[in-house]
Short mmCIF file of C-alpha atoms (C1' of nucleotides) in Angstrom, two decimals:
data_model
loop_
_atom_site.label_atom_id
_atom_site.label_comp_id
_atom_site.label_asym_id
_atom_site.label_seq_id
_atom_site.Cartn_x
_atom_site.Cartn_y
_atom_site.Cartn_z
CA MET A 17 98.71 -30.10 161.84
CA THR A 18 96.65 -27.19 160.66
CA ASP A 19 95.23 -25.04 163.41
CA VAL A 20 91.81 -23.89 162.29
CA THR A 21 91.64 -21.20 164.99
CA ASP A 22 94.81 -19.54 163.74
CA PRO A 23 93.88 -15.91 162.93
CA ASP A 24 96.49 -15.74 160.17
CA ARG A 25 94.96 -18.76 158.58
CA ALA A 26 91.44 -17.39 158.94
CA ARG A 27 92.63 -14.30 157.14
CA LEU A 28 94.03 -16.41 154.32
CA TYR A 29 90.68 -18.19 154.01
CA GLU A 30 88.87 -14.89 153.79
CA GLU A 31 91.23 -13.56 151.14
CA LEU A 32 90.92 -16.71 149.10
CA ALA A 33 87.12 -16.57 149.29
CA LEU A 34 87.12 -12.97 148.12
CA GLU A 35 89.50 -13.66 145.27
CA SER A 36 87.40 -16.65 144.22
CA ARG A 37 84.31 -14.47 143.97
CA ARG A 38 86.15 -11.86 141.96
CA TYR A 39 87.68 -14.54 139.77
CA LEU A 40 84.34 -16.15 139.04
CA ALA A 41 82.70 -12.80 138.38
CA ALA A 42 85.47 -12.02 135.91
CA TYR A 43 84.96 -15.37 134.22
CA VAL A 44 81.28 -14.66 133.61
CA LEU A 45 82.18 -11.37 131.95
CA PHE A 46 84.97 -13.05 130.01
CA ASN A 47 82.72 -15.79 128.71
CA GLN A 48 80.17 -13.17 127.73
CA ALA A 49 82.82 -11.19 125.87
CA VAL A 50 84.00 -14.27 123.99
CA ALA A 51 80.41 -15.08 123.03
CA ASP A 52 79.73 -11.50 121.89
CA HIS A 53 82.91 -11.51 119.87
CA LEU A 54 81.94 -14.71 118.07
CA GLY A 55 78.32 -13.66 117.62
CA LEU A 56 77.15 -16.53 119.82
CA HIS A 57 75.47 -16.90 123.20
CA PRO A 58 77.35 -17.75 126.38
CA THR A 59 75.53 -21.07 126.55
CA ASP A 60 76.64 -21.92 123.02
CA VAL A 61 80.28 -21.18 123.85
CA GLN A 62 79.97 -23.26 126.99
CA CYS A 63 78.61 -26.12 124.93
CA LEU A 64 81.42 -25.91 122.38
CA SER A 65 83.87 -25.95 125.27
CA LEU A 66 82.27 -29.11 126.56
CA LEU A 67 82.30 -30.79 123.16
CA THR A 68 85.95 -30.03 122.47
CA ALA A 69 87.02 -31.07 125.96
CA GLU A 70 85.43 -34.49 125.53
CA PRO A 71 87.15 -37.14 123.40
CA ALA A 72 83.92 -38.77 122.19
CA PRO A 73 80.84 -36.99 120.80
CA LEU A 74 78.06 -36.28 123.31
CA THR A 75 74.36 -37.03 123.09
CA VAL A 76 71.73 -34.33 123.44
CA ARG A 77 70.91 -35.54 126.92
CA GLN A 78 74.51 -35.38 128.05
CA ILE A 79 74.69 -31.82 126.79
CA ALA A 80 71.49 -31.02 128.66
CA ASP A 81 72.87 -32.45 131.90
CA ARG A 82 76.20 -30.70 131.63
CA THR A 83 74.73 -27.31 130.83
CA GLY A 84 71.81 -27.52 133.25
CA LEU A 85 69.26 -27.11 130.46
CA THR A 86 66.20 -29.25 129.77
CA THR A 87 66.37 -31.68 126.86
CA GLY A 88 64.02 -29.43 124.91
CA SER A 89 66.30 -26.42 125.26
CA ALA A 90 69.32 -28.58 124.51
CA THR A 91 67.68 -29.56 121.22
CA ARG A 92 67.31 -25.88 120.32
CA LEU A 93 70.90 -25.28 121.40
CA VAL A 94 72.13 -28.00 119.05
CA ASP A 95 69.82 -26.57 116.38
CA ARG A 96 71.60 -23.22 116.62
CA LEU A 97 75.06 -24.78 116.57
CA GLU A 98 74.13 -27.01 113.65
CA ARG A 99 72.65 -24.09 111.73
CA GLY A 100 75.88 -22.19 112.38
CA GLY A 101 77.89 -25.14 111.07
CA TYR A 102 79.69 -25.76 114.34
CA VAL A 103 78.38 -29.29 114.86
CA THR A 104 76.73 -32.15 113.00
CA ARG A 105 74.05 -34.58 114.13
CA THR A 106 74.75 -38.29 113.77
CA PRO A 107 72.33 -41.06 114.73
CA ASP A 108 73.71 -43.54 117.28
CA ARG A 109 73.82 -47.08 115.88
CA GLN A 110 73.84 -48.70 119.31
CA ASP A 111 70.75 -46.89 120.58
CA ARG A 112 68.66 -45.50 117.75
CA ARG A 113 66.84 -43.09 120.07
CA ARG A 114 70.07 -41.21 120.64
CA VAL A 115 71.66 -38.49 118.51
CA LEU A 116 75.39 -37.89 118.66
CA VAL A 117 76.57 -34.30 118.40
CA THR A 118 79.97 -34.03 116.75
CA PRO A 119 81.95 -30.77 116.51
CA VAL A 120 83.15 -29.62 113.10
CA PRO A 121 86.89 -28.91 113.46
CA GLU A 122 87.30 -26.51 110.54
CA ARG A 123 84.36 -24.39 111.67
CA LEU A 124 85.65 -24.41 115.23
CA ALA A 125 89.13 -23.38 114.11
CA ARG A 126 88.39 -19.71 114.65
CA VAL A 127 86.99 -20.38 118.10
CA THR A 128 89.90 -22.53 119.22
CA ALA A 129 92.33 -20.03 117.70
CA LEU A 130 90.81 -17.37 119.93
CA TRP A 131 91.02 -19.66 122.94
CA ASP A 132 94.62 -20.54 122.18
CA ASP A 133 95.53 -16.89 121.81
CA LEU A 134 93.94 -16.01 125.12
CA GLY A 135 95.24 -19.18 126.74
CA GLN A 136 98.81 -18.46 125.75
CA THR A 137 98.81 -15.26 127.75
CA TRP A 138 97.12 -17.15 130.54
CA GLN A 139 99.92 -19.70 130.64
CA THR A 140 102.51 -17.05 131.31
CA LEU A 141 100.81 -16.60 134.66
CA LEU A 142 101.82 -20.13 135.55
CA ASP A 143 105.47 -19.69 134.61
CA ASP A 144 106.47 -18.26 137.94
CA HIS A 145 104.77 -20.90 140.01
CA SER A 146 106.73 -23.86 141.28
CA GLU A 147 105.61 -27.34 140.33
CA ASP A 148 104.39 -27.95 143.86
CA GLU A 149 102.33 -24.81 143.71
CA LEU A 150 100.85 -25.84 140.37
CA ARG A 151 99.90 -29.18 141.84
CA ALA A 152 98.31 -27.47 144.84
CA ILE A 153 96.27 -25.16 142.62
CA THR A 154 95.15 -28.02 140.40
CA ARG A 155 94.19 -30.07 143.42
CA HIS A 156 92.16 -27.24 144.87
CA LEU A 157 90.33 -26.69 141.60
CA ARG A 158 89.52 -30.37 141.27
CA ARG A 159 88.23 -30.66 144.81
CA ALA A 160 86.24 -27.42 144.51
CA HIS A 161 84.73 -28.79 141.31
CA ASP A 162 83.74 -32.02 143.04
CA LEU A 163 82.29 -30.15 145.99
CA GLY A 164 80.33 -27.87 143.69
CA HIS A 165 78.87 -30.95 142.07
CA THR A 166 77.66 -32.42 145.37
CA GLN A 167 76.38 -29.02 146.51
CA VAL A 168 74.23 -28.83 143.40
CA GLN A 169 72.75 -32.21 144.29
CA ARG A 170 72.09 -31.00 147.84
CA LEU A 171 70.45 -27.80 146.62
CA ARG A 172 68.17 -29.68 144.26
CA ALA A 173 67.16 -32.04 147.07
CA MET A 174 66.50 -29.20 149.53
CA PRO A 175 62.93 -27.84 149.68
CA ARG A 176 62.34 -24.43 148.13
CA PRO A 177 62.04 -21.61 150.67
CA ASP A 178 59.21 -19.26 149.66
CA MET B 2 114.53 -20.79 136.75
CA THR B 3 111.47 -22.49 135.31
CA ASP B 4 112.09 -24.47 132.16
CA VAL B 5 109.13 -23.95 129.89
CA THR B 6 110.15 -26.83 127.66
CA ASP B 7 110.03 -29.29 130.54
CA PRO B 8 107.52 -32.01 129.51
CA ASP B 9 106.50 -32.60 133.14
CA ARG B 10 105.73 -28.95 133.48
CA ALA B 11 103.78 -28.88 130.22
CA ARG B 12 101.72 -31.73 131.56
CA LEU B 13 100.99 -29.79 134.73
CA TYR B 14 99.84 -26.83 132.63
CA GLU B 15 97.52 -29.03 130.65
CA GLU B 16 96.05 -30.59 133.77
CA LEU B 17 95.52 -27.22 135.35
CA ALA B 18 93.82 -25.90 132.24
CA LEU B 19 91.49 -28.88 132.14
CA GLU B 20 90.62 -28.60 135.83
CA SER B 21 89.98 -24.90 135.40
CA ARG B 22 87.46 -25.57 132.66
CA ARG B 23 85.73 -28.21 134.72
CA TYR B 24 85.76 -25.95 137.76
CA LEU B 25 84.24 -23.04 135.88
CA ALA B 26 81.63 -25.27 134.26
CA ALA B 27 80.69 -26.52 137.71
CA TYR B 28 80.42 -22.97 138.97
CA VAL B 29 77.91 -22.06 136.28
CA LEU B 30 75.75 -25.01 137.28
CA PHE B 31 76.19 -24.17 140.95
CA ASN B 32 75.16 -20.57 140.49
CA GLN B 33 72.17 -21.73 138.49
CA ALA B 34 71.18 -24.15 141.25
CA VAL B 35 71.45 -21.43 143.91
CA ALA B 36 69.31 -19.13 141.79
CA ASP B 37 66.70 -21.83 141.17
CA HIS B 38 66.61 -22.64 144.85
CA LEU B 39 65.97 -19.01 145.78
CA GLY B 40 63.48 -18.46 142.96
CA LEU B 41 65.78 -15.91 141.33
CA HIS B 42 67.80 -15.65 138.14
CA PRO B 43 71.54 -16.25 137.96
CA THR B 44 72.08 -12.60 137.11
CA ASP B 45 70.13 -11.54 140.19
CA VAL B 46 72.23 -13.76 142.44
CA GLN B 47 75.36 -12.41 140.82
CA CYS B 48 74.18 -8.87 141.50
CA LEU B 49 73.43 -9.62 145.15
CA SER B 50 76.89 -11.11 145.44
CA LEU B 51 78.36 -7.90 144.06
CA LEU B 52 76.31 -5.70 146.38
CA THR B 53 77.20 -7.63 149.52
CA ALA B 54 80.88 -7.79 148.58
CA GLU B 55 81.05 -4.02 148.24
CA PRO B 56 81.20 -1.83 151.37
CA ALA B 57 79.30 1.11 149.83
CA PRO B 58 76.05 0.96 147.82
CA LEU B 59 76.44 0.86 144.04
CA THR B 60 74.77 2.97 141.38
CA VAL B 61 72.78 1.44 138.55
CA ARG B 62 75.59 2.16 136.15
CA GLN B 63 78.16 0.44 138.33
CA ILE B 64 75.92 -2.61 138.48
CA ALA B 65 75.58 -2.52 134.71
CA ASP B 66 79.35 -2.39 134.23
CA ARG B 67 80.07 -5.18 136.69
CA THR B 68 77.44 -7.53 135.30
CA GLY B 69 78.05 -6.73 131.64
CA LEU B 70 74.47 -5.57 131.12
CA THR B 71 73.27 -2.35 129.52
CA THR B 72 71.94 0.37 131.83
CA GLY B 73 68.44 -0.41 130.62
CA SER B 74 68.68 -4.06 131.60
CA ALA B 75 70.33 -3.08 134.89
CA THR B 76 67.29 -0.92 135.64
CA ARG B 77 65.03 -3.96 135.12
CA LEU B 78 67.37 -6.04 137.25
CA VAL B 79 67.12 -3.55 140.13
CA ASP B 80 63.35 -3.46 139.55
CA ARG B 81 63.14 -7.19 140.16
CA LEU B 82 65.35 -7.07 143.22
CA GLU B 83 63.43 -4.10 144.65
CA ARG B 84 60.12 -5.80 143.98
CA GLY B 85 61.44 -8.87 145.78
CA GLY B 86 62.48 -6.71 148.72
CA TYR B 87 66.19 -7.47 148.38
CA VAL B 88 67.30 -3.89 147.76
CA THR B 89 66.08 -0.32 148.10
CA ARG B 90 66.59 2.67 145.82
CA THR B 91 67.99 5.85 147.33
CA PRO B 92 68.61 9.07 145.41
CA ASP B 93 72.21 10.30 145.55
CA ARG B 94 72.43 13.74 147.16
CA GLN B 95 75.76 14.56 145.52
CA ASP B 96 74.60 13.81 141.99
CA ARG B 97 70.84 13.87 141.69
CA ARG B 98 70.89 11.89 138.43
CA ARG B 99 72.25 8.87 140.25
CA VAL B 100 70.34 6.23 142.18
CA LEU B 101 72.04 4.26 144.93
CA VAL B 102 71.09 0.61 145.28
CA THR B 103 71.31 -0.59 148.87
CA PRO B 104 70.87 -4.23 149.92
CA VAL B 105 68.32 -5.03 152.63
CA PRO B 106 70.16 -7.15 155.23
CA GLU B 107 67.14 -8.91 156.76
CA ARG B 108 65.82 -9.93 153.35
CA LEU B 109 69.26 -11.13 152.33
CA ALA B 110 69.67 -13.15 155.51
CA ARG B 111 68.31 -16.28 153.87
CA VAL B 112 70.62 -15.86 150.91
CA THR B 113 73.72 -15.28 152.99
CA ALA B 114 72.72 -18.14 155.28
CA LEU B 115 72.71 -20.41 152.26
CA TRP B 116 76.07 -19.06 151.14
CA ASP B 117 77.55 -19.50 154.60
CA ASP B 118 76.25 -23.05 154.80
CA LEU B 119 77.76 -23.95 151.45
CA GLY B 120 80.90 -21.94 152.20
CA GLN B 121 81.51 -23.77 155.44
CA THR B 122 81.82 -27.08 153.64
CA TRP B 123 83.95 -25.33 151.08
CA GLN B 124 86.38 -24.16 153.77
CA THR B 125 87.08 -27.70 154.86
CA LEU B 126 88.74 -28.15 151.48
CA LEU B 127 91.30 -25.58 152.52
CA ASP B 128 92.12 -27.19 155.85
CA ASP B 129 94.65 -29.56 154.40
CA HIS B 130 96.52 -26.98 152.39
CA SER B 131 99.61 -25.37 153.84
CA GLU B 132 99.68 -21.60 154.22
CA ASP B 133 102.12 -21.32 151.35
CA GLU B 134 99.80 -23.30 149.15
CA LEU B 135 96.87 -21.10 150.13
CA ARG B 136 98.88 -18.03 149.22
CA ALA B 137 99.83 -19.57 145.88
CA ILE B 138 96.20 -20.37 145.08
CA THR B 139 95.04 -16.91 146.07
CA ARG B 140 97.77 -15.33 143.99
CA HIS B 141 96.85 -17.38 140.96
CA LEU B 142 93.17 -16.47 141.29
CA ARG B 143 93.96 -12.78 141.61
CA ARG B 144 96.24 -12.77 138.61
CA ALA B 145 93.81 -14.80 136.55
CA HIS B 146 91.10 -12.32 137.48
CA ASP B 147 93.26 -9.38 136.40
CA LEU B 148 94.16 -11.11 133.16
CA GLY B 149 90.53 -11.91 132.47
CA HIS B 150 89.75 -8.25 132.89
CA THR B 151 92.35 -7.14 130.35
CA GLN B 152 91.32 -9.93 127.97
CA VAL B 153 87.76 -8.60 128.02
CA GLN B 154 89.08 -5.17 127.07
CA ARG B 155 91.10 -6.74 124.24
CA LEU B 156 88.13 -8.71 122.98
CA ARG B 157 85.91 -5.65 122.91
CA ALA B 158 88.55 -3.71 121.02
CA MET B 159 89.10 -6.50 118.48
CA PRO B 160 86.99 -6.36 115.31
CA ARG B 161 84.18 -8.90 114.98
CA PRO B 162 85.03 -11.79 112.70
CA ASP B 163 82.10 -12.56 110.38
"C1'" DC C 26 75.69 33.17 132.60
"C1'" DC C 27 73.66 30.34 129.60
"C1'" DA C 28 73.53 27.14 125.98
"C1'" DA C 29 75.60 22.98 124.05
"C1'" DA C 30 77.36 18.51 125.08
"C1'" DC C 31 77.46 14.89 128.09
"C1'" DT C 32 75.81 11.47 131.70
"C1'" DC C 33 72.44 9.07 134.35
"C1'" DA C 34 68.39 6.25 135.02
"C1'" DC C 35 64.42 4.92 132.89
"C1'" DT C 36 60.88 3.23 129.22
"C1'" DG C 37 58.53 1.03 124.78
"C1'" DC C 38 59.56 -2.39 121.67
"C1'" DG C 39 60.97 -6.64 119.50
"C1'" DC C 40 63.82 -10.70 119.68
"C1'" DG C 41 64.87 -15.01 121.16
"C1'" DA C 42 66.49 -18.35 124.83
"C1'" DC C 43 64.33 -21.06 128.00
"C1'" DG C 44 60.99 -24.21 130.71
"C1'" DC C 45 56.90 -26.83 130.40
"C1'" DA C 46 53.99 -30.26 128.60
"C1'" DG C 47 52.95 -33.36 125.18
"C1'" DT C 48 54.44 -36.73 121.23
"C1'" DA C 49 56.65 -40.36 118.61
"C1'" DA C 50 60.44 -43.61 118.15
"C1'" DC C 51 62.99 -46.80 120.55
"C1'" DT C 52 64.77 -49.73 124.46
"C1'" DT C 53 64.44 -52.38 128.63
"C1'" DG C 54 62.32 -55.19 132.28
"C1'" DC C 55 58.85 -58.32 134.25
"C1'" DG D 10 55.18 -59.28 124.11
"C1'" DC D 11 53.25 -55.72 126.67
"C1'" DA D 12 54.12 -52.11 130.05
"C1'" DA D 13 57.23 -48.77 131.78
"C1'" DG D 14 61.03 -45.93 131.07
"C1'" DT D 15 64.22 -43.13 127.96
"C1'" DT D 16 65.57 -40.14 124.19
"C1'" DA D 17 65.00 -36.42 121.13
"C1'" DC D 18 61.90 -33.34 119.32
"C1'" DT D 19 57.95 -29.69 118.91
"C1'" DG D 20 54.13 -25.83 120.06
"C1'" DC D 21 53.42 -22.52 123.37
"C1'" DG D 22 53.90 -18.93 126.75
"C1'" DT D 23 57.08 -16.39 129.67
"C1'" DC D 24 60.52 -13.13 130.44
"C1'" DG D 25 65.35 -11.43 130.44
"C1'" DC D 26 67.80 -8.75 127.44
"C1'" DG D 27 69.63 -5.23 123.85
"C1'" DC D 28 68.40 -1.28 121.23
"C1'" DA D 29 66.91 3.26 120.65
"C1'" DG D 30 64.86 7.08 122.46
"C1'" DT D 31 63.39 10.41 126.59
"C1'" DG D 32 63.79 13.65 130.32
"C1'" DA D 33 66.26 15.16 134.44
"C1'" DG D 34 70.50 16.65 135.96
"C1'" DT D 35 75.52 17.91 135.45
"C1'" DT D 36 79.63 19.76 133.24
"C1'" DT D 37 82.01 22.68 130.06
"C1'" DG D 38 83.10 26.58 126.90
"C1'" DG D 39 82.35 30.98 125.00
#
DNA sequence: CCAAACTCACTGCGCGACGCAGTAACTTGC
DNA sequence: GCAAGTTACTGCGTCGCGCAGTGAGTTTGG
């Protein structure tokens, strides 16, 4: 079993925590750089990432939830993307209150091309990991994602300290 | 050696890429939630994270570089943090143009307490990873961070497509 | 030495993303 | 079939941010 009091292990935890912070800080800068390069805002890039990752088109509310924006701001966000030609609005036939936001592939080609280019280099990082290591990394990311989700819930439920 | 054409391996790459995107998306929401909870902005929280991670106080320019802001915006950022009592400005004796930004530990106590609380739960994720796995994860994060850094340089050097 | 060139932090100014509150269209539940 | 809830949208005000310029301070070259 894992001994939590093991000093070597504690050191590994600390290193991993530090690298995580650096990694996340680098991601923020990276996302900003991608947005600047495309003449968009980081939020817009984030939204396009969400839309392309999902198989089905999202509603405005779903976009709002997944970006942390209000529905009002999400409307403006979709306005910008629509004006830029990145997405189209389609009314939902099932629920006529809803609006489906569909990405426009040909307009997104340049964006995805950039992602693919950057992602290709990124994949070379993985080449000298064993399959077990890759599984371990993936598992950690998934569980960290899930935890982050529940932590957000907790934070929103906690009373504001002021 | 690793066979890059291995379909199993390609599948692992794809999974890892997807989990990374989800993980990073969750982080953005998490950081936002922390900021909301403290009555600060995500950028401010990011800056406090930078300051506490560093052993020595940073200058305004260093903060600007590490957050991706201009020096002007960094000045306003430090203004907000100083007004909130999170940091103090100290003139640099070596170079009298520079201003050193020092975090105020007692004011940051609440922030770090929140981080520690959330980090404690986070550490339990690591408890059922072997030491080798932890090293693999840490290594991947570090290399991804380094790559992100060089990619930002590349992006800034690339001409804007428009 | 001293003047030009550079760097640092800071300051108006304008833009625009965002939250808030209210509205209309539509759906669901009692 | 009416009330309550949901969805997307719209003024309005706030404020973080980039841009361009300023002065203090430092470095460099003749």
